[in-house]
Amino acid sequence: MGNQIHSILFVDDDPKILQGLKRSVEEYSDHWRTDFASTAKEALQKLSNEPFDAIIADIQMPMMDGIQLLDLVSRTYPGVMRFVLSGNVTDTQAMRSTSVVHQMIAKPSDIDHIFVIVERACRLRDLVANPELKKLITEIKRLPSVPVLYNQLIKELDSPNASTQIIGNIIAKDTAMTAKILQLVNSAFFCLSENINSPQRAVSILGFNTVKALVLGICIFSEYQEYGINPVGINSIWKHSLLVSSVAYTLAQKLNMSIQDQENARISGILHDIGKLALLSFPEFMNQIYTNGRGEISLEEEYRMLKTSHAEIGGYLLAMWGIPTPIVDSVTFHHRPYSIVREDPDLLSVMYVANGLANMVKNEIEINYSSYLDMSYLKRNGLVNYLDEWTEVAKSIYISSTENKES
């Protein structure tokens, strides 16, 4: 887990559970600083006395329940990651949690499982060196959606002939919508035995009425006007993400990767620049690093000005939201896949190559691999011989996408 000690505040009104937690965390004392509170009032007092990386609250508590507590924490201590332990959760509680809780953890859960979840988020947060930016990312509850897709979704939800398949297809094209719907469906509320990585399947599991309530009632998706953002920037990110998603999915197919990894590649492509959407939400940072009005960001400028990049920002956000680990890693390291050691680098490599080729075919007339890809990394992973074929794939998808927009 590294040398840095992280801190967690556990909140539960059941003294037996608190006592059990205290015993369980003893073996982790070298890596974690832990504290405990039996009421929301006590938890708020402890938060005022010393900083914590995360708070984990039981959802069912008297006076002020876990969601109410975390809502207050989100406004008073926005830099603290917020998790809730859920046993029997009502639909209403699940809905309320979507804009307040970063992740819902099933109850009972053993302490190892809890620490794995929180440690993953902490590990990726540590990659974001700028403390003010780190705090702002933790505050994020939703991100701006592509205007045309947001309007399509609202229209479909209001239609008497609305279809979960069509709704899922719309959501799957949008970075912000995809992230939020996967956050919800992978929460402990649904007690699923596997991670869900498909927006279409997520909508099918949630059901039409739940999705409609989330969108129109809880408003888990939002329009760009709320942020004072020029839609040109969002559309630029969207077009690039769709291209990378299509290229990554096709490359995964050509490598005969599993069906699950093919879908992971597709979704990683849609989500890989979610960190840029996060930066769009923060004008004070956006104005430092945007190089022009088209929403394009210089990676070098990001590292120089922010001490981090949109890739690490996106990975941290998705880890907090409980998105499956392979997707989180692909997003976090899509510019620097050599920064992480994995037993199976295929998905990371596919994302890295897809992003590089998508940028190359969009910006260059001639093939120029070395400006977009680390050739030594590709050689080490035995991928150089595929580049010419994969470039033709990327070109074909790019040309097709531009023709469709013009027609």
Short mmCIF file of C-alpha atoms in Angstrom, two decimals:
data_model
loop_
_atom_site.label_atom_id
_atom_site.label_comp_id
_atom_site.label_asym_id
_atom_site.label_seq_id
_atom_site.Cartn_x
_atom_site.Cartn_y
_atom_site.Cartn_z
CA MET A 1 0.00 0.00 0.00
CA GLY A 2 3.04 2.26 0.04
CA ASN A 3 4.50 4.28 2.91
CA GLN A 4 1.83 6.95 3.19
CA ILE A 5 -0.61 6.50 6.06
CA HIS A 6 -4.24 7.27 5.23
CA SER A 7 -7.04 7.93 7.67
CA ILE A 8 -10.62 6.65 7.95
CA LEU A 9 -13.42 7.67 10.29
CA PHE A 10 -15.98 4.89 10.90
CA VAL A 11 -19.47 5.89 12.07
CA ASP A 12 -22.02 3.37 13.39
CA ASP A 13 -24.56 3.60 16.20
CA ASP A 14 -24.25 -0.12 17.03
CA PRO A 15 -21.59 -0.49 19.78
CA LYS A 16 -20.99 -4.16 18.92
CA ILE A 17 -20.22 -3.30 15.30
CA LEU A 18 -17.91 -0.47 16.33
CA GLN A 19 -16.10 -2.77 18.74
CA GLY A 20 -15.73 -5.39 16.02
CA LEU A 21 -14.33 -2.77 13.64
CA LYS A 22 -11.81 -1.63 16.24
CA ARG A 23 -10.53 -5.20 16.63
CA SER A 24 -10.44 -5.79 12.87
CA VAL A 25 -8.37 -2.72 12.02
CA GLU A 26 -5.58 -3.46 14.49
CA GLU A 27 -3.56 -5.44 11.94
CA TYR A 28 -3.67 -2.44 9.58
CA SER A 29 -2.31 0.08 12.07
CA ASP A 30 0.97 0.40 10.13
CA HIS A 31 -0.90 1.68 7.06
CA TRP A 32 -4.06 3.31 8.37
CA ARG A 33 -5.03 5.78 11.05
CA THR A 34 -8.57 4.95 12.14
CA ASP A 35 -11.07 6.58 14.45
CA PHE A 36 -14.63 5.76 15.44
CA ALA A 37 -17.86 7.62 16.23
CA SER A 38 -21.23 6.32 17.40
CA THR A 39 -23.31 9.34 16.34
CA ALA A 40 -23.34 11.87 13.53
CA LYS A 41 -22.68 14.63 16.05
CA GLU A 42 -19.58 12.86 17.35
CA ALA A 43 -18.37 12.25 13.79
CA LEU A 44 -18.69 15.93 12.90
CA GLN A 45 -16.79 16.85 16.04
CA LYS A 46 -13.93 14.51 15.13
CA LEU A 47 -13.84 15.89 11.58
CA SER A 48 -13.52 19.40 12.98
CA ASN A 49 -10.59 18.34 15.17
CA GLU A 50 -8.40 16.54 12.61
CA PRO A 51 -8.32 15.75 8.88
CA PHE A 52 -9.50 12.41 7.46
CA ASP A 53 -9.10 10.96 3.99
CA ALA A 54 -12.41 9.10 4.14
CA ILE A 55 -15.53 8.65 6.22
CA ILE A 56 -17.53 5.41 6.23
CA ALA A 57 -20.97 5.72 7.80
CA ASP A 58 -23.74 3.21 8.43
CA ILE A 59 -26.80 4.15 6.43
CA GLN A 60 -29.29 3.32 9.21
CA MET A 61 -28.70 5.59 12.20
CA PRO A 62 -31.15 7.44 14.48
CA MET A 63 -31.53 11.23 14.53
CA MET A 64 -29.35 11.75 11.45
CA ASP A 65 -28.88 8.80 9.08
CA GLY A 66 -25.73 8.05 7.11
CA ILE A 67 -26.85 9.85 3.96
CA GLN A 68 -27.83 12.99 5.87
CA LEU A 69 -24.47 12.91 7.63
CA LEU A 70 -22.51 12.49 4.41
CA ASP A 71 -24.54 15.23 2.75
CA LEU A 72 -23.46 17.56 5.54
CA VAL A 73 -19.87 16.32 5.28
CA SER A 74 -19.89 16.98 1.51
CA ARG A 75 -20.71 20.63 2.18
CA THR A 76 -18.60 21.17 5.29
CA TYR A 77 -15.57 18.97 4.55
CA PRO A 78 -15.71 18.53 0.75
CA GLY A 79 -12.22 17.03 0.52
CA VAL A 80 -13.20 13.92 2.50
CA MET A 81 -14.15 10.81 0.49
CA ARG A 82 -17.61 9.57 1.46
CA PHE A 83 -18.64 5.91 1.72
CA VAL A 84 -21.78 4.39 3.20
CA LEU A 85 -22.30 0.90 4.63
CA SER A 86 -25.67 -0.42 3.54
CA GLY A 87 -27.68 -3.39 4.72
CA ASN A 88 -31.36 -3.15 3.86
CA VAL A 89 -31.64 -0.04 1.70
CA THR A 90 -34.89 1.39 0.37
CA ASP A 91 -35.25 2.73 -3.17
CA THR A 92 -35.59 6.21 -1.71
CA GLN A 93 -32.32 5.89 0.21
CA ALA A 94 -30.53 4.60 -2.87
CA MET A 95 -31.79 7.57 -4.88
CA ARG A 96 -30.78 10.03 -2.17
CA SER A 97 -27.30 8.56 -2.01
CA THR A 98 -26.46 9.10 -5.69
CA SER A 99 -25.51 12.76 -5.36
CA VAL A 100 -23.91 12.51 -1.91
CA VAL A 101 -22.11 9.17 -1.54
CA HIS A 102 -19.04 8.32 -3.57
CA GLN A 103 -19.57 4.59 -3.08
CA MET A 104 -22.00 2.28 -1.30
CA ILE A 105 -20.42 -0.75 0.43
CA ALA A 106 -22.45 -3.86 1.27
CA LYS A 107 -23.05 -4.67 4.92
CA PRO A 108 -21.73 -6.86 6.34
CA SER A 109 -18.32 -6.56 4.67
CA ASP A 110 -15.05 -7.83 6.04
CA ILE A 111 -12.44 -5.22 6.83
CA ASP A 112 -10.12 -6.46 4.06
CA HIS A 113 -12.77 -5.68 1.44
CA ILE A 114 -13.42 -2.23 2.90
CA PHE A 115 -9.73 -1.34 2.97
CA VAL A 116 -9.24 -2.52 -0.64
CA ILE A 117 -12.00 -0.17 -1.79
CA VAL A 118 -10.76 2.85 0.13
CA GLU A 119 -7.08 2.14 -0.56
CA ARG A 120 -7.72 2.06 -4.31
CA ALA A 121 -9.31 5.51 -4.18
CA CYS A 122 -6.54 6.84 -1.92
CA ARG A 123 -3.81 5.41 -4.16
CA LEU A 124 -5.21 7.20 -7.20
CA ARG A 125 -5.88 10.38 -5.26
CA ASP A 126 -2.20 10.44 -4.30
CA LEU A 127 -1.38 10.77 -8.02
CA VAL A 128 -3.12 14.16 -7.97
CA ALA A 129 -0.40 16.30 -6.41
CA ASN A 130 -2.27 19.62 -6.39
CA PRO A 131 -4.09 19.78 -3.00
CA GLU A 132 -6.71 22.33 -4.09
CA LEU A 133 -7.53 20.34 -7.21
CA LYS A 134 -7.67 17.14 -5.17
CA LYS A 135 -10.28 18.74 -2.92
CA LEU A 136 -12.33 20.00 -5.87
CA ILE A 137 -12.40 16.56 -7.50
CA THR A 138 -13.70 15.02 -4.28
CA GLU A 139 -16.51 17.61 -4.32
CA ILE A 140 -17.75 16.55 -7.78
CA LYS A 141 -21.23 15.04 -7.73
CA ARG A 142 -21.95 15.12 -11.46
CA LEU A 143 -20.41 16.33 -14.70
CA PRO A 144 -21.74 18.13 -17.79
CA SER A 145 -23.23 16.01 -20.54
CA VAL A 146 -23.09 16.55 -24.30
CA PRO A 147 -25.99 18.91 -25.09
CA VAL A 148 -27.43 16.93 -27.99
CA LEU A 149 -27.31 13.65 -26.03
CA TYR A 150 -28.81 15.20 -22.91
CA ASN A 151 -31.70 16.56 -24.97
CA GLN A 152 -32.16 13.20 -26.72
CA LEU A 153 -32.32 11.44 -23.36
CA ILE A 154 -34.91 13.84 -21.92
CA LYS A 155 -37.02 13.48 -25.07
CA GLU A 156 -36.84 9.67 -24.92
CA LEU A 157 -37.74 9.58 -21.23
CA ASP A 158 -40.81 11.72 -21.93
CA SER A 159 -41.89 9.55 -24.86
CA PRO A 160 -44.84 7.17 -24.34
CA ASN A 161 -42.89 4.63 -26.40
CA ALA A 162 -39.66 4.96 -24.42
CA SER A 163 -37.26 2.02 -24.66
CA THR A 164 -34.60 0.98 -22.15
CA GLN A 165 -32.43 -0.13 -25.08
CA ILE A 166 -32.56 3.31 -26.72
CA ILE A 167 -31.95 4.99 -23.36
CA GLY A 168 -28.95 2.74 -22.75
CA ASN A 169 -27.56 3.51 -26.20
CA ILE A 170 -27.83 7.26 -25.60
CA ILE A 171 -26.13 7.02 -22.21
CA ALA A 172 -23.35 4.82 -23.65
CA LYS A 173 -22.30 7.66 -25.97
CA ASP A 174 -21.82 10.19 -23.17
CA THR A 175 -18.87 10.22 -20.77
CA ALA A 176 -20.63 11.78 -17.78
CA MET A 177 -23.81 9.72 -18.13
CA THR A 178 -21.89 6.46 -18.50
CA ALA A 179 -19.81 7.11 -15.38
CA LYS A 180 -22.79 7.97 -13.19
CA ILE A 181 -24.99 5.08 -14.33
CA LEU A 182 -22.13 2.60 -13.76
CA GLN A 183 -21.48 4.14 -10.34
CA LEU A 184 -25.07 3.46 -9.32
CA VAL A 185 -25.50 -0.02 -10.77
CA ASN A 186 -22.21 -1.21 -9.23
CA SER A 187 -23.19 0.03 -5.77
CA ALA A 188 -24.01 -2.39 -2.98
CA PHE A 189 -27.70 -1.50 -3.24
CA PHE A 190 -28.15 -3.99 -6.08
CA CYS A 191 -26.05 -6.76 -4.47
CA LEU A 192 -24.82 -7.96 -7.87
CA SER A 193 -22.31 -10.80 -7.99
CA GLU A 194 -20.34 -9.21 -10.83
CA ASN A 195 -19.20 -5.78 -11.97
CA ILE A 196 -21.37 -4.20 -14.66
CA ASN A 197 -19.41 -2.46 -17.40
CA SER A 198 -22.18 -1.84 -19.95
CA PRO A 199 -24.52 1.18 -19.77
CA GLN A 200 -27.14 -0.74 -21.74
CA ARG A 201 -27.11 -3.56 -19.21
CA ALA A 202 -27.08 -1.06 -16.36
CA VAL A 203 -30.26 0.57 -17.66
CA SER A 204 -31.85 -2.85 -18.07
CA ILE A 205 -31.04 -3.72 -14.44
CA LEU A 206 -32.14 -0.36 -13.06
CA GLY A 207 -35.36 -0.30 -15.04
CA PHE A 208 -37.06 2.53 -16.89
CA ASN A 209 -38.81 4.07 -13.86
CA THR A 210 -35.61 4.21 -11.81
CA VAL A 211 -33.62 5.80 -14.62
CA LYS A 212 -36.39 8.34 -15.24
CA ALA A 213 -36.48 9.24 -11.54
CA LEU A 214 -32.70 9.59 -11.46
CA VAL A 215 -32.57 11.83 -14.51
CA LEU A 216 -35.68 13.97 -14.06
CA GLY A 217 -36.03 13.85 -10.27
CA ILE A 218 -32.60 13.46 -8.67
CA CYS A 219 -30.93 15.06 -11.74
CA ILE A 220 -27.82 12.85 -11.71
CA PHE A 221 -27.02 14.17 -15.19
CA SER A 222 -26.63 17.86 -15.91
CA GLU A 223 -26.54 20.32 -18.77
CA TYR A 224 -23.41 22.26 -19.64
CA GLN A 225 -25.16 25.60 -18.96
CA GLU A 226 -24.99 24.90 -15.22
CA TYR A 227 -21.21 25.26 -15.39
CA GLY A 228 -20.93 28.29 -17.66
CA ILE A 229 -19.01 26.12 -20.13
CA ASN A 230 -18.73 26.66 -23.86
CA PRO A 231 -20.36 23.56 -25.44
CA VAL A 232 -17.57 23.49 -28.05
CA GLY A 233 -15.20 22.09 -25.44
CA ILE A 234 -17.61 19.33 -24.41
CA ASN A 235 -18.34 18.39 -28.02
CA SER A 236 -14.62 18.18 -28.81
CA ILE A 237 -14.06 15.76 -25.91
CA TRP A 238 -17.15 13.78 -26.93
CA LYS A 239 -16.09 13.32 -30.57
CA HIS A 240 -12.61 12.21 -29.56
CA SER A 241 -13.97 9.82 -26.91
CA LEU A 242 -16.33 8.18 -29.40
CA LEU A 243 -13.45 7.71 -31.85
CA VAL A 244 -11.13 6.21 -29.21
CA SER A 245 -13.94 3.97 -27.95
CA SER A 246 -14.60 2.56 -31.43
CA VAL A 247 -10.90 2.07 -32.18
CA ALA A 248 -10.21 0.42 -28.80
CA TYR A 249 -13.17 -1.94 -29.17
CA THR A 250 -12.08 -2.97 -32.68
CA LEU A 251 -8.46 -3.53 -31.61
CA ALA A 252 -9.65 -5.65 -28.67
CA GLN A 253 -11.65 -7.77 -31.11
CA LYS A 254 -8.65 -8.19 -33.39
CA LEU A 255 -6.56 -9.35 -30.43
CA ASN A 256 -9.26 -11.94 -29.60
CA MET A 257 -9.67 -10.51 -26.12
CA SER A 258 -12.54 -11.80 -24.00
CA ILE A 259 -16.02 -10.37 -24.52
CA GLN A 260 -15.74 -8.65 -21.14
CA ASP A 261 -12.41 -7.04 -22.04
CA GLN A 262 -13.80 -5.94 -25.40
CA GLU A 263 -16.58 -4.14 -23.54
CA ASN A 264 -14.05 -2.78 -21.03
CA ALA A 265 -12.08 -1.37 -23.97
CA ARG A 266 -15.19 0.28 -25.39
CA ILE A 267 -16.19 1.85 -22.07
CA SER A 268 -12.60 2.87 -21.24
CA GLY A 269 -12.57 4.75 -24.52
CA ILE A 270 -15.74 6.64 -23.65
CA LEU A 271 -14.45 7.43 -20.15
CA HIS A 272 -10.74 7.99 -20.81
CA ASP A 273 -11.00 11.80 -20.91
CA ILE A 274 -13.47 12.20 -18.05
CA GLY A 275 -10.71 14.12 -16.25
CA LYS A 276 -11.01 16.79 -18.94
CA LEU A 277 -14.71 17.14 -18.13
CA ALA A 278 -13.73 17.58 -14.49
CA LEU A 279 -11.28 20.33 -15.44
CA LEU A 280 -13.98 22.00 -17.54
CA SER A 281 -16.01 22.27 -14.33
CA PHE A 282 -13.26 24.32 -12.66
CA PRO A 283 -12.72 27.59 -14.58
CA GLU A 284 -9.81 28.59 -12.35
CA PHE A 285 -7.84 25.55 -13.54
CA MET A 286 -9.29 25.35 -17.03
CA ASN A 287 -8.12 28.86 -17.89
CA GLN A 288 -4.55 27.99 -16.90
CA ILE A 289 -4.10 25.09 -19.29
CA TYR A 290 -6.50 25.39 -22.22
CA THR A 291 -4.52 26.34 -25.27
CA ASN A 292 -7.42 27.34 -27.53
CA GLY A 293 -11.18 27.63 -27.74
CA ARG A 294 -11.71 24.09 -29.03
CA GLY A 295 -11.27 22.50 -25.63
CA GLU A 296 -7.89 20.97 -26.43
CA ILE A 297 -5.48 20.58 -23.53
CA SER A 298 -1.72 20.25 -23.68
CA LEU A 299 -0.64 17.26 -21.57
CA GLU A 300 2.70 18.91 -20.88
CA GLU A 301 0.96 22.07 -19.69
CA GLU A 302 -1.25 20.02 -17.39
CA TYR A 303 1.76 18.47 -15.68
CA ARG A 304 3.59 21.80 -15.54
CA MET A 305 0.70 23.84 -14.17
CA LEU A 306 -1.22 21.26 -12.13
CA LYS A 307 1.49 18.70 -11.22
CA THR A 308 -0.87 16.06 -12.60
CA SER A 309 -2.97 15.37 -15.72
CA HIS A 310 -6.56 14.74 -16.72
CA ALA A 311 -5.74 11.01 -16.81
CA GLU A 312 -4.94 10.79 -13.09
CA ILE A 313 -7.84 13.12 -12.28
CA GLY A 314 -10.25 10.86 -14.17
CA GLY A 315 -8.88 7.72 -12.57
CA TYR A 316 -9.28 9.15 -9.07
CA LEU A 317 -12.87 10.20 -9.75
CA LEU A 318 -13.83 6.81 -11.20
CA ALA A 319 -12.13 4.92 -8.36
CA MET A 320 -14.14 6.93 -5.83
CA TRP A 321 -17.30 6.10 -7.77
CA GLY A 322 -16.59 2.37 -7.68
CA ILE A 323 -16.10 1.84 -11.42
CA PRO A 324 -14.51 -1.58 -12.17
CA THR A 325 -10.72 -1.61 -11.68
CA PRO A 326 -9.69 -2.56 -15.26
CA ILE A 327 -11.53 0.51 -16.57
CA VAL A 328 -10.11 2.76 -13.85
CA ASP A 329 -6.54 1.65 -14.63
CA SER A 330 -7.06 2.09 -18.37
CA VAL A 331 -8.28 5.64 -17.82
CA THR A 332 -5.58 6.55 -15.28
CA PHE A 333 -2.66 5.33 -17.38
CA HIS A 334 -3.89 5.88 -20.94
CA HIS A 335 -0.99 8.28 -21.57
CA ARG A 336 1.62 6.41 -19.51
CA PRO A 337 0.83 2.67 -19.49
CA TYR A 338 4.42 1.91 -18.51
CA SER A 339 3.77 3.56 -15.11
CA ILE A 340 1.86 0.55 -13.80
CA VAL A 341 2.85 -3.11 -13.68
CA ARG A 342 0.07 -5.51 -14.60
CA GLU A 343 0.09 -9.24 -15.25
CA ASP A 344 -2.00 -8.70 -18.38
CA PRO A 345 -1.21 -5.39 -20.10
CA ASP A 346 -3.52 -5.98 -23.09
CA LEU A 347 -6.35 -3.65 -22.06
CA LEU A 348 -3.95 -0.88 -21.03
CA SER A 349 -2.02 -1.27 -24.27
CA VAL A 350 -5.18 -1.23 -26.38
CA MET A 351 -6.34 2.00 -24.71
CA TYR A 352 -2.92 3.59 -25.10
CA VAL A 353 -2.61 2.69 -28.78
CA ALA A 354 -6.24 3.58 -29.57
CA ASN A 355 -5.82 7.04 -28.07
CA GLY A 356 -2.51 7.63 -29.83
CA LEU A 357 -3.76 6.46 -33.23
CA ALA A 358 -7.00 8.45 -32.87
CA ASN A 359 -4.97 11.61 -32.32
CA MET A 360 -2.59 10.76 -35.16
CA VAL A 361 -5.20 10.08 -37.85
CA LYS A 362 -7.05 13.24 -36.82
CA ASN A 363 -4.00 15.53 -36.85
CA GLU A 364 -1.54 14.08 -39.38
CA ILE A 365 -1.55 13.42 -43.11
CA GLU A 366 1.50 11.15 -42.93
CA ILE A 367 2.11 8.34 -40.45
CA ASN A 368 4.09 9.69 -37.50
CA TYR A 369 4.07 7.03 -34.78
CA SER A 370 6.88 8.41 -32.64
CA SER A 371 5.03 11.69 -31.98
CA TYR A 372 2.04 9.88 -30.53
CA LEU A 373 3.30 6.56 -29.17
CA ASP A 374 6.24 5.29 -27.14
CA MET A 375 7.76 2.83 -29.58
CA SER A 376 9.99 1.21 -26.95
CA TYR A 377 6.90 0.37 -24.86
CA LEU A 378 5.18 -1.14 -27.90
CA LYS A 379 8.28 -3.19 -28.74
CA ARG A 380 8.47 -4.57 -25.20
CA ASN A 381 4.85 -5.67 -25.46
CA GLY A 382 5.16 -7.12 -28.97
CA LEU A 383 2.75 -4.67 -30.59
CA VAL A 384 4.87 -2.84 -33.18
CA ASN A 385 4.04 -5.27 -35.99
CA TYR A 386 0.33 -4.54 -35.55
CA LEU A 387 0.64 -0.78 -36.00
CA ASP A 388 0.17 -0.53 -39.76
CA GLU A 389 -2.96 -2.68 -39.68
CA TRP A 390 -4.33 -0.85 -36.64
CA THR A 391 -3.64 2.52 -38.25
CA GLU A 392 -5.83 1.55 -41.18
CA VAL A 393 -8.55 0.57 -38.70
CA ALA A 394 -8.30 3.94 -36.98
CA LYS A 395 -8.32 5.80 -40.30
CA SER A 396 -11.39 3.92 -41.47
CA ILE A 397 -13.31 4.62 -38.26
CA TYR A 398 -12.27 8.29 -38.30
CA ILE A 399 -13.29 8.79 -41.94
CA SER A 400 -16.60 7.02 -41.30
CA SER A 401 -17.31 9.22 -38.27
CA THR A 402 -16.62 12.44 -40.17
CA GLU A 403 -18.77 11.32 -43.11
CA ASN A 404 -21.66 10.50 -40.77
CA LYS A 405 -21.48 13.96 -39.20
CA GLU A 406 -21.48 15.64 -42.60
CA SER A 407 -24.41 13.63 -43.98
#
